[in-house]
Tab-separated table of C-alpha atoms in Angstrom:
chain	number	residue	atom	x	y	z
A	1	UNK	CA	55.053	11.852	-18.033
A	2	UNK	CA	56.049	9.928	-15.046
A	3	UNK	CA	58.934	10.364	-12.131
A	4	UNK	CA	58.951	7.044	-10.503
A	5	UNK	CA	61.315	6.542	-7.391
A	6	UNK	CA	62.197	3.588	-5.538
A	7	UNK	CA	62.854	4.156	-1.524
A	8	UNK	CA	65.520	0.613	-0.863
A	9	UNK	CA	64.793	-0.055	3.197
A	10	UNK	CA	66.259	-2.417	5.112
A	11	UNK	CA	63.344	-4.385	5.519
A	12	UNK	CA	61.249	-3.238	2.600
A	13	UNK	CA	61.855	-2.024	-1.637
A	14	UNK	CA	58.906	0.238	-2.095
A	15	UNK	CA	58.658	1.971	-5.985
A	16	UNK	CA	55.781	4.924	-6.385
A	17	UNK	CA	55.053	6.370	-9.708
A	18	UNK	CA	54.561	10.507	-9.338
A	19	UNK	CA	53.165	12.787	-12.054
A	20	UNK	CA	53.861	16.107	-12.923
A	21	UNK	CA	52.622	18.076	-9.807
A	22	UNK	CA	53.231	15.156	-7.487
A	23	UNK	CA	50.304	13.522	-7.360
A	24	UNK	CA	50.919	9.849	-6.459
A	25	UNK	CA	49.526	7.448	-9.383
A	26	UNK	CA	50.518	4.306	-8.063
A	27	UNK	CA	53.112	1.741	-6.018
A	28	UNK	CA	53.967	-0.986	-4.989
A	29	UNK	CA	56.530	-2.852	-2.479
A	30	UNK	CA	58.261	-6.159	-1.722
A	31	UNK	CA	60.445	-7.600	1.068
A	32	UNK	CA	64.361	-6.377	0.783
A	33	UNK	CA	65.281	-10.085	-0.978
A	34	UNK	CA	68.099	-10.089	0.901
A	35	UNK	CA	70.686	-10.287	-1.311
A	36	UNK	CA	72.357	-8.568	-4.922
A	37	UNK	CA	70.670	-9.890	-7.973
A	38	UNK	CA	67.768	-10.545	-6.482
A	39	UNK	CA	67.797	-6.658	-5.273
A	40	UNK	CA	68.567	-5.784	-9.237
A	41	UNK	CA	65.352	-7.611	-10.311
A	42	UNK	CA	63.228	-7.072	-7.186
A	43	UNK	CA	63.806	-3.028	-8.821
A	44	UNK	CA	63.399	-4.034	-12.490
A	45	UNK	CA	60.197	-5.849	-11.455
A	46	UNK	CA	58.756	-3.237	-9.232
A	47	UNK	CA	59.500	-0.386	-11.480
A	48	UNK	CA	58.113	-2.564	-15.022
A	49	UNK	CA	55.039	-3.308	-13.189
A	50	UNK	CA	54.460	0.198	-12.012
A	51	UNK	CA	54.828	1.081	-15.784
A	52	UNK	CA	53.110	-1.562	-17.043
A	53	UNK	CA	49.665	-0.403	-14.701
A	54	UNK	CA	49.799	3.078	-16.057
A	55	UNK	CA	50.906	2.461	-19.528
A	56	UNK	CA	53.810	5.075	-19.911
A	57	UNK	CA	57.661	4.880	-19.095
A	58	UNK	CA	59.463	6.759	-16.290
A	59	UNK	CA	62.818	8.508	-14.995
A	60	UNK	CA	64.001	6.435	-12.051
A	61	UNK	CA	65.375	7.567	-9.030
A	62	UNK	CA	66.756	5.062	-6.157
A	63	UNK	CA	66.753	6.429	-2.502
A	64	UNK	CA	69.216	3.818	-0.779
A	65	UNK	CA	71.167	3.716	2.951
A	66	UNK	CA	74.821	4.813	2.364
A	67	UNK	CA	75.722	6.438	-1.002
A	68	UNK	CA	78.003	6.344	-3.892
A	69	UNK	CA	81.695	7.075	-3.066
A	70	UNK	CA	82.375	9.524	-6.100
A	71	UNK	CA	86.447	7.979	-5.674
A	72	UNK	CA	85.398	4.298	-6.829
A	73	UNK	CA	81.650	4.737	-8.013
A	74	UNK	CA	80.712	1.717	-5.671
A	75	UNK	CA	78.437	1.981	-2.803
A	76	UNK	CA	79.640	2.160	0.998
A	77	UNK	CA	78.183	2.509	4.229
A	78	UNK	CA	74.769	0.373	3.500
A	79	UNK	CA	73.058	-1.597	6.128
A	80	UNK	CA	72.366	-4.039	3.315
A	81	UNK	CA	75.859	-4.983	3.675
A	82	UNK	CA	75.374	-7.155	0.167
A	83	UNK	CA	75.223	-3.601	-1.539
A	84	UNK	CA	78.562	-2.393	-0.388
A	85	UNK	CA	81.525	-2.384	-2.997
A	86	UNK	CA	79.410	-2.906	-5.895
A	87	UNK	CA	77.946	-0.464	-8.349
A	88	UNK	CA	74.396	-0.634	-7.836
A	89	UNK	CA	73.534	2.513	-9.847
A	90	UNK	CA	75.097	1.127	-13.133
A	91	UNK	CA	74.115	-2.136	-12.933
A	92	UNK	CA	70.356	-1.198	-11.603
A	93	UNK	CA	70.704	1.221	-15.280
A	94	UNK	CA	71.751	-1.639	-17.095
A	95	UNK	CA	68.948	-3.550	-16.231
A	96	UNK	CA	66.266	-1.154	-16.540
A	97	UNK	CA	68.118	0.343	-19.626
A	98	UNK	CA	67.883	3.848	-18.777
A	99	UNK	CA	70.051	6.606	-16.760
A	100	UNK	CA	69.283	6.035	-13.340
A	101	UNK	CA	69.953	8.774	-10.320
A	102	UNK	CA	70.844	7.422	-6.439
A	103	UNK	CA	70.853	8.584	-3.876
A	104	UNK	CA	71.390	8.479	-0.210
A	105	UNK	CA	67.918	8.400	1.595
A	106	UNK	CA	68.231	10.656	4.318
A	107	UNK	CA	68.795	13.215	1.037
A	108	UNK	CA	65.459	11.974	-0.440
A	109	UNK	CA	63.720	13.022	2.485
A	110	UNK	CA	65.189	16.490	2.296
A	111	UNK	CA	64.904	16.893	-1.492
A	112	UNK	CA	61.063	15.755	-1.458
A	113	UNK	CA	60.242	18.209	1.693
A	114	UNK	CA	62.262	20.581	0.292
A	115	UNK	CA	59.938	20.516	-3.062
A	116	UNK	CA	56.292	20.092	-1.533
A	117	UNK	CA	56.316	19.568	2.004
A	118	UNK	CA	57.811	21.016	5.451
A	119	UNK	CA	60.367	23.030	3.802
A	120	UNK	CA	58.234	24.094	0.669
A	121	UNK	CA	59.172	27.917	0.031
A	122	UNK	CA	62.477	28.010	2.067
A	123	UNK	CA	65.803	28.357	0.431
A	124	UNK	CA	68.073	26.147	2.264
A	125	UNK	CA	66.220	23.180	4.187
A	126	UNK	CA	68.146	21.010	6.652
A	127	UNK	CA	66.578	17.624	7.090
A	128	UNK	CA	67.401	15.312	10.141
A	129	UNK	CA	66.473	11.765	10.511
A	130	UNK	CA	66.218	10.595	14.101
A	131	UNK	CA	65.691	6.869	14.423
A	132	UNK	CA	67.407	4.561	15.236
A	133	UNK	CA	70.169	6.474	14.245
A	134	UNK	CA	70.123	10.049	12.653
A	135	UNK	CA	71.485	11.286	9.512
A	136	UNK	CA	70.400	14.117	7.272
A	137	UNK	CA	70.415	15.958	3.788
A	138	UNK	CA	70.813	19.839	2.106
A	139	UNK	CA	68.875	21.067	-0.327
A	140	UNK	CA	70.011	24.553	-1.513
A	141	UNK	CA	67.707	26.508	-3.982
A	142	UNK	CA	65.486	23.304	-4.866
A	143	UNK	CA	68.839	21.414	-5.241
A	144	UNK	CA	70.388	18.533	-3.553
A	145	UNK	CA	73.778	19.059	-2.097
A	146	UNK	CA	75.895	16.365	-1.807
A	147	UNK	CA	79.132	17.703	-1.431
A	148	UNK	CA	82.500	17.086	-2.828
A	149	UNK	CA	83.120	13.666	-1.574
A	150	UNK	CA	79.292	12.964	-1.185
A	151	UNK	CA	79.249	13.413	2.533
A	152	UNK	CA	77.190	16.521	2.913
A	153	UNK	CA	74.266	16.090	5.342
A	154	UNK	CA	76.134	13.531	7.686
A	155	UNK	CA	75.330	15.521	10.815
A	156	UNK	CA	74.699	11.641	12.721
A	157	UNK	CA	78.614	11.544	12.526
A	158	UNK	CA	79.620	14.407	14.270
A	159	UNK	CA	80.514	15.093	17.925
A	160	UNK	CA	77.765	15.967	20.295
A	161	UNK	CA	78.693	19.741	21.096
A	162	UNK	CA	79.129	21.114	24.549
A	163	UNK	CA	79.619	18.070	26.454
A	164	UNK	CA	79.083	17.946	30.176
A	165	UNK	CA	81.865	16.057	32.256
A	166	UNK	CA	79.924	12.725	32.041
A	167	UNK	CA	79.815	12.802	28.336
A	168	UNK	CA	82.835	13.680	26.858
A	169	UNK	CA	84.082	10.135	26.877
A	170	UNK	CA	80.981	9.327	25.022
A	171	UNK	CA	79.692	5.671	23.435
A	172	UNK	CA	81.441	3.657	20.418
A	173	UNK	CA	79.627	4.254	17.398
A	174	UNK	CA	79.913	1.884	14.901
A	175	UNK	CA	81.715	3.901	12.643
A	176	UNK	CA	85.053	3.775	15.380
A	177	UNK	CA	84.917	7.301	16.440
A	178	UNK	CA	83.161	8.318	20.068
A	179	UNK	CA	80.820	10.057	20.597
A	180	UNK	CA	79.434	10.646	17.649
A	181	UNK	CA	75.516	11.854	17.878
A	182	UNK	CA	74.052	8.873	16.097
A	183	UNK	CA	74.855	7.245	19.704
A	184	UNK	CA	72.642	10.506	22.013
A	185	UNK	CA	69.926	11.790	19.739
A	186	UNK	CA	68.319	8.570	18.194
A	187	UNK	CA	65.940	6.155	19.530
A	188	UNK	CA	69.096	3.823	20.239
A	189	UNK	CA	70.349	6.886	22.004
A	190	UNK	CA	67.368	7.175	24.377
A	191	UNK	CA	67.174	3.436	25.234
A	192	UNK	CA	71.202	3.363	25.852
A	193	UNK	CA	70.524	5.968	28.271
A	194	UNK	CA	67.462	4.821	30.405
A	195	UNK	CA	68.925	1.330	30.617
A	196	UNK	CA	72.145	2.780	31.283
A	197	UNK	CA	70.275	4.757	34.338
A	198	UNK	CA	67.730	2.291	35.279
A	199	UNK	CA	68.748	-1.663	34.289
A	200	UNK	CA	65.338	-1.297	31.967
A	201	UNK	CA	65.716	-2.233	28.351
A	202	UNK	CA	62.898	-0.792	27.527
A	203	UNK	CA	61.700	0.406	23.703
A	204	UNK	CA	61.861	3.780	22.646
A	205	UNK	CA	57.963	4.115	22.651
A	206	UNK	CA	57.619	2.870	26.140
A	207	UNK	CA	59.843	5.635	27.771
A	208	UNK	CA	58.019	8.000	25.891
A	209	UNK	CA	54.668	6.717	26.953
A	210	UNK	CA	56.398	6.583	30.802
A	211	UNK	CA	57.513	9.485	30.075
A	212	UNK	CA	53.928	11.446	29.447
A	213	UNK	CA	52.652	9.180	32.356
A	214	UNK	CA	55.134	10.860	34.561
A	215	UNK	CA	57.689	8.305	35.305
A	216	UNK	CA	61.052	10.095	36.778
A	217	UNK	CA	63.281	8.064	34.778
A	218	UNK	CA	61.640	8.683	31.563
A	219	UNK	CA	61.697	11.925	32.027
A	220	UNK	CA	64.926	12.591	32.839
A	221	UNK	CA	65.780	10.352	29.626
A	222	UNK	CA	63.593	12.686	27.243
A	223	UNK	CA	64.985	15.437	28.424
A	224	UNK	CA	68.515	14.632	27.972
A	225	UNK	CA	67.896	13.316	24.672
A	226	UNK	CA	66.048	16.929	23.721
A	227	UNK	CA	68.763	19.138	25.113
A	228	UNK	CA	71.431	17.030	23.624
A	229	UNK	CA	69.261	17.765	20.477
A	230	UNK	CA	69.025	21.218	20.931
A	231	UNK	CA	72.977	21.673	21.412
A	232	UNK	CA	73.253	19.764	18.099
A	233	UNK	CA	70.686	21.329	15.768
A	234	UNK	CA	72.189	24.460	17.116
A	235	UNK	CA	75.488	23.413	15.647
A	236	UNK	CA	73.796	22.946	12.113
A	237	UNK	CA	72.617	26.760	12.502
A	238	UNK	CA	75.889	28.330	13.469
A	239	UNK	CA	77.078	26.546	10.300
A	240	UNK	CA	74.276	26.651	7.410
A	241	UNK	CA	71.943	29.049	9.186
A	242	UNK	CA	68.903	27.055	7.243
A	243	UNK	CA	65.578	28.804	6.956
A	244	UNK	CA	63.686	25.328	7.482
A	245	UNK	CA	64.918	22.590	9.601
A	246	UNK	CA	62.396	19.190	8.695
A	247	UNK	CA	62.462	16.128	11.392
A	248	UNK	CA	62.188	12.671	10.194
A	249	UNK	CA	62.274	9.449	11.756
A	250	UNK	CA	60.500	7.601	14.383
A	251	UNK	CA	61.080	10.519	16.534
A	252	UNK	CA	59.187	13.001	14.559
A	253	UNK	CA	55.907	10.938	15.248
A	254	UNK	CA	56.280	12.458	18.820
A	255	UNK	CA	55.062	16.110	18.626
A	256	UNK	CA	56.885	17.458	21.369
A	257	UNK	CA	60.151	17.388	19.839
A	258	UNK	CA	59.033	19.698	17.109
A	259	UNK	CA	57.561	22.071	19.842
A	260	UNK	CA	60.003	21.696	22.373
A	261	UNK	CA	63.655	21.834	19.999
A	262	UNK	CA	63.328	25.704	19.022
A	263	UNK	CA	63.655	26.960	22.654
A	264	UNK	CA	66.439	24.351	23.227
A	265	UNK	CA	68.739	25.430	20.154
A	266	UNK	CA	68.012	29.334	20.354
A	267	UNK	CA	69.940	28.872	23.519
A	268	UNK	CA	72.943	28.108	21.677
A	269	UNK	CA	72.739	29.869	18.446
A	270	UNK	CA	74.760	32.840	17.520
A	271	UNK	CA	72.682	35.343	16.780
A	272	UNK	CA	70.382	37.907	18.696
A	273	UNK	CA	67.296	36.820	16.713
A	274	UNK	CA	66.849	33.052	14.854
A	275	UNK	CA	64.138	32.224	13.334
A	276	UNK	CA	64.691	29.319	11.807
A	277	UNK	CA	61.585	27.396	11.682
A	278	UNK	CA	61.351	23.338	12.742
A	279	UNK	CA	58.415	21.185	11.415
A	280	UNK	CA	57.886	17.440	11.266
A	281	UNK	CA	58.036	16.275	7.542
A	282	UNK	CA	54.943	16.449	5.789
A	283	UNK	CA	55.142	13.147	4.015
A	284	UNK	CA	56.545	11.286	6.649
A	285	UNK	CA	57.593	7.336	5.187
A	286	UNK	CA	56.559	8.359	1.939
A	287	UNK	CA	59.565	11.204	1.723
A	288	UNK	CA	62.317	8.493	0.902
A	289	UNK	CA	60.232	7.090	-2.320
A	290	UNK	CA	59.162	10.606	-3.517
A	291	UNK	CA	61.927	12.744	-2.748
A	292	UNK	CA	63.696	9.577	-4.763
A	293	UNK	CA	61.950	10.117	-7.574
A	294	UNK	CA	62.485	13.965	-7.429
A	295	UNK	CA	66.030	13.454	-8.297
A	296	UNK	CA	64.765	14.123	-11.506
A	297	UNK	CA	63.603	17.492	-12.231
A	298	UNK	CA	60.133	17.484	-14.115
A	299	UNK	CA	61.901	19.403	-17.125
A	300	UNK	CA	64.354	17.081	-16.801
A	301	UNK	CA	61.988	14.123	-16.907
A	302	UNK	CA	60.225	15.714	-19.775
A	303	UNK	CA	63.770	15.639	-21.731
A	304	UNK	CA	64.701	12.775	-21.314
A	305	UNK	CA	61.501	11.019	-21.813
A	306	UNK	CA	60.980	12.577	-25.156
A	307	UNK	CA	64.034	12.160	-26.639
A	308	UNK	CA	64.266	8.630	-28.489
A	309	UNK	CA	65.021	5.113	-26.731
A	310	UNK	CA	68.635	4.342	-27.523
């Protein structure tokens, strides 16, 4: 028995075949092609391979940017603009010719750390994604939420809390509203703030490495972005009080955000004693193409797999 998941990137379609207890048999990847049917077959061919090299068939599970609207079944809010308005799910099933589960991939990462990595154990696991933008993903009791209207987990598309005078105006974000926090706590965040401050345009990992060299700038930059971080992961506790928060991203490769954010949001959390805890994810790229694949429970998998081809 084999989950397989596919995680679609921006840049990159990468499939991975899972067992049982996780245990990664094989994958494979290919360039995003850059347009619809070629997506449909770049999957087909990618997951057929993978099944072909180990000689059984899979569940599939598709981690992909945006999601499904549950209104019109079509997908929205993809940076592979050739995705939105169609209905990739269905069609990606009828080509494959088998039920196939999507999801948004910010949700992968927070189903498959939920299962067997940062926030293995805990009963409701908040996962944030801070790269170039930030999103995130709820997994309740080993389950992924996605709400009513299949917005749960977009914490990048909130207000930042507690503004200071200079930021309640706040930035555009691309969605229309201002100030949302997909424009402070992201690595577009951080370099719209030190160029803002400085005239540098400068990439993310060069204020952080001015930053640990002990440039002013950069460090007034960093430590903007992690109390602006702190305020807003505090928000998330007031709300879902999780017992694991997991970081994800570009941002989670720097280790000081994981040490520094609990003293910055127990600040501003309700409570006389939090102890929510915060850990990188354990996985790291890899979470989008497992967690993807974990859409399907094993005993699920094992169900469906049995039961005859149609």
């Amino acid at each position: 028995m084999i989950q397989i998941g596919v995680d679609f990137g921006g840049t990159k379609v990468e499939a991975a075949a899972l067992d049982a207890s996780g245990t990664l048999l094989a994958k494979a990847r290919v360039p995003n092609p850059g347009g619809y049917d070629k997506a449909l077959i770049a999957v087909r061919e990618l997951v057929t391979g993978l099944e072909q090299k180990l000689g059984a068939r899979g569940t599939l599970g598709v981690g992909a940017p945006g999601s499904i609207s549950p209104a019109t079944g079509v997908m929205r809010n993809a940076n592979s603009l050739y995705l939105n308005g169609r209905r990739f799910r269905e069609d990606l099933s009828d080509a494959l010719q088998r039920p196939v589960r999507l999801a948004n991939d910010a949700n992968c990462l927070a189903l498959s750390e939920a299962v067997d990595g940062a926030g293995a154990g805990a009963r409701v696991v908040f996962a944030i994604i801070l790269g170039t933008g930030c999103g995130g993903g709820l997994v309740v009791d080993g389950k992924l939420i996605e709400g009513g209207n299949g917005i749960a987990g977009e914490w990048g598309h909130m207000p930042l809390p507690w503004p200071t005078v200079e930021e309640r105006e706040g930035p555009r974000c691309w969605c229309g509203q201002n100030s949302c926090l997909e424009m402070w706590v992201s690595g577009t965040g951080l370099r719209r703030d030190f160029r803002e401050t400085t005239g540098r345009d400068w990439s993310g990992e060069e204020i952080i490495d001015a930053w640990r060299g002990g440039d002013p700038a950069a460090t007034t930059a960093f430590d903007q972005l992690m109390d602006r971080l702190g305020r807003s992961v505090a928000v998330l506790c007031n709300i879902l009080d999780p017992d694991a928060i997991v970081v994800g991203g570009g941002l989670s490769n720097v280790p000081e955000v994981c040490q520094r954010l609990p003293g910055l949001v127990s600040r501003h959390v309700f409570a006389d004693r939090w102890s929510t805890r915060i850990k990188p994810a354990v996985w790291g790229d890899a979470s989008g193409v497992r967690g993807a694949a974990r859409l399907w429970s094993v005993e699920e998998a094992r169900e469906l797999l049995a039961a005859p081809a149609a």
